[in-house]
Amino acid sequence: MQKSALRDKIFSGSRISRSEAVGLFSWDILDLGAAADARRRIVHPEDTVGFILDRIVNYSNICEAQCGFCAYHARAGFVEPYELGIDGILGKIDELARMGGTQVMLQGGLHPERGLEHYEAMAAAVKERFPDIVLHSFSPAEIIHMSRKSGVGLNECVARLKSAGVESVPGASDILVDRIRKIVSPNKISRDEWKSVMLALAENGMKSSATMTYGMGESIEEKAEHLDFVRSVQDETGIIRAFIPWSFSPGNTGFEGMVPAGGIEFLKVVAIARIYLDNIKFIQAGWLTEGLGLAQIALSFGANDMGGVLTEELVVKATGVERIAGMDDFIGLIRAAGRVPVQRDSDYRTIRTFR
Ligand code: SF4
């Protein structure tokens, strides 16, 4: 298709094909940004940009998957193992609650001796002490691990987590291309297993998200394959509230020699995600890996959400990338981008607008 015809298709809000998405990667970056911004305005004419006050609680780095692309998990001689007890977890959430935070992400490694019962008890203890904090917790890989360790079917596993207080699940997708998964995380779940968790969540009336970790040796066609898989799962389930792309940080991983993807690649991925994922309303600017400056620019490339003001995060930090930002930083940079900052809840409803 001619560039002008594809441009018309994008500006009219029509669905584009996977091969058209591949073609977008060779567009001039500013043309691509303008097209993505036009798509964002169709979905979000209101010009607001959201953020949420939340905290990631990384409860343990003990993990039997030992993925090569992960710097966080315990490794003999490199990274000391740790596991937080319930008091340690509640103490961290208490700090968030006192700051007015509304959401917690419990996330950790695939512990060889912990099954579903352990995580049910963890979620129930958090909800008992903090009934108003939303538990957006446990990734698809953790859920499959719990289900296997306890010999419980996936649907029942998800239903029991929901009963224990888990409201939604971060869709931690890495890259949904099995060729790359076999290289960087051969012991972690496959793409089809990721989808099986999404179907179980849909069956149980729970929401999720999808992410994309790119820059791990995948081709442009494989980037488009990831986006296409996410779009098809969303067509089937409708449970994906947001899409969050971030680049692979190779520091302290088994792929340390890899060259980070860079800013232009990030803006392309954000923009093409906005255009291609016509069934997902919220596209986040991944400031945690890309930094606040580039995330701010991504707001003109289709992104309309800054994600969480995280008070602690250990997984990205383990790669040597550490970013700290407060609510005032978010408000300032959103305003400077000509947009209206909005504190939101886990369902993307406005809590407070900063005009
Ligand atoms: S990415 Fe997750 S599953 Fe893989 S080693 Fe790290 S903590 Fe474990």
Coordinates of N, CA, C and O and ligand atoms in Angstrom, one line a residue, residues 60-75 107-111 139 141-142 174 184-185 187-189 315, ligand 1:
S60 N 10.0 -11.7 46.7 CA 11.2 -12.7 46.8 C 11.9 -12.8 45.4 O 11.2 -12.7 44.4
N61 N 13.2 -12.9 45.5 CA 13.9 -13.0 44.2 C 14.4 -14.5 44.0 O 15.2 -14.8 43.1
I62 N 13.8 -15.4 44.8 CA 14.2 -16.8 44.6 C 13.3 -17.4 43.5 O 12.1 -17.3 43.6
C63 N 14.0 -17.9 42.5 CA 13.2 -18.2 41.3 C 13.8 -19.4 40.5 O 15.0 -19.4 40.3
E64 N 13.0 -20.4 40.3 CA 13.5 -21.6 39.6 C 13.7 -21.4 38.1 O 14.2 -22.3 37.4
A65 N 13.1 -20.4 37.5 CA 13.2 -20.2 36.1 C 14.6 -19.8 35.6 O 15.0 -20.2 34.5
Q66 N 15.3 -18.9 36.4 CA 16.6 -18.5 36.1 C 16.8 -18.0 34.7 O 17.7 -18.4 33.9
C67 N 15.9 -17.1 34.3 CA 15.9 -16.5 32.9 C 17.2 -15.8 32.7 O 17.6 -14.9 33.5
G68 N 17.8 -15.9 31.5 CA 19.0 -15.2 31.1 C 18.9 -13.7 31.0 O 19.8 -13.0 31.2
F69 N 17.6 -13.3 30.7 CA 17.4 -11.8 30.5 C 17.1 -11.1 31.8 O 16.8 -9.9 31.8
C70 N 17.1 -11.8 32.9 CA 16.7 -11.2 34.2 C 17.9 -11.0 35.1 O 18.7 -11.9 35.4
A71 N 18.0 -9.8 35.6 CA 19.1 -9.5 36.6 C 18.6 -9.6 38.0 O 19.4 -9.5 38.9
Y72 N 17.4 -9.8 38.2 CA 16.8 -9.7 39.5 C 16.9 -11.0 40.4 O 17.1 -11.0 41.6
H73 N 16.7 -12.2 39.7 CA 16.7 -13.4 40.5 C 18.0 -13.7 41.2 O 19.1 -13.4 40.7
A74 N 17.8 -14.5 42.3 CA 19.0 -14.9 43.1 C 19.9 -15.8 42.3 O 19.4 -16.8 41.7
R75 N 21.2 -15.6 42.3 CA 22.1 -16.5 41.7 C 23.3 -16.6 42.6 O 23.9 -15.6 43.0
Q107 N 4.8 -8.9 43.3 CA 5.5 -9.6 42.2 C 6.8 -10.2 42.7 O 7.5 -9.6 43.5
G108 N 7.1 -11.4 42.2 CA 8.4 -12.0 42.6 C 8.7 -13.2 41.8 O 8.1 -13.5 40.7
G109 N 9.7 -14.0 42.2 CA 10.2 -15.1 41.4 C 9.3 -16.3 41.6 O 8.4 -16.3 42.4
L110 N 9.7 -17.4 40.9 CA 8.9 -18.6 40.9 C 9.6 -19.5 41.9 O 10.5 -20.3 41.6
H111 N 9.2 -19.4 43.2 CA 9.8 -20.0 44.3 C 9.6 -21.6 44.3 O 8.4 -22.0 44.2
S139 N 2.0 -12.0 38.1 CA 2.0 -12.1 36.7 C 1.5 -13.5 36.2 O 1.4 -14.4 37.0
A141 N 3.2 -15.7 34.6 CA 4.1 -16.8 34.9 C 4.0 -17.2 36.4 O 4.1 -18.4 36.7
E142 N 3.8 -16.3 37.3 CA 3.6 -16.7 38.7 C 2.3 -17.5 38.9 O 2.3 -18.4 39.7
D174 N 6.6 -10.0 28.5 CA 8.0 -10.0 27.9 C 7.8 -9.8 26.4 O 7.3 -8.8 26.0
V184 N 15.9 -16.3 25.7 CA 16.1 -15.5 26.9 C 15.4 -16.0 28.1 O 15.8 -15.7 29.3
S185 N 14.4 -16.9 28.0 CA 13.7 -17.4 29.2 C 13.1 -18.8 28.9 O 11.9 -19.0 29.0
N187 N 12.8 -21.5 30.5 CA 12.1 -22.2 31.6 C 10.8 -21.4 32.0 O 10.1 -21.8 33.0
K188 N 10.6 -20.3 31.4 CA 9.4 -19.5 31.8 C 8.2 -19.9 30.9 O 8.4 -20.8 30.0
I189 N 7.1 -19.4 31.1 CA 5.9 -19.9 30.3 C 6.0 -19.5 28.8 O 6.7 -18.6 28.5
V315 N 13.2 -4.9 40.1 CA 13.6 -5.8 39.0 C 14.4 -5.0 37.9 O 15.4 -5.5 37.5
Ligands
SF4_1 S1 12.1 -12.9 34.8 FE1 10.8 -13.7 36.4 S2 10.6 -15.9 36.0 FE2 12.5 -15.1 34.9 S3 14.2 -15.4 36.4 FE3 13.4 -13.3 36.6 S4 12.0 -13.4 38.3 FE4 12.3 -15.5 37.5

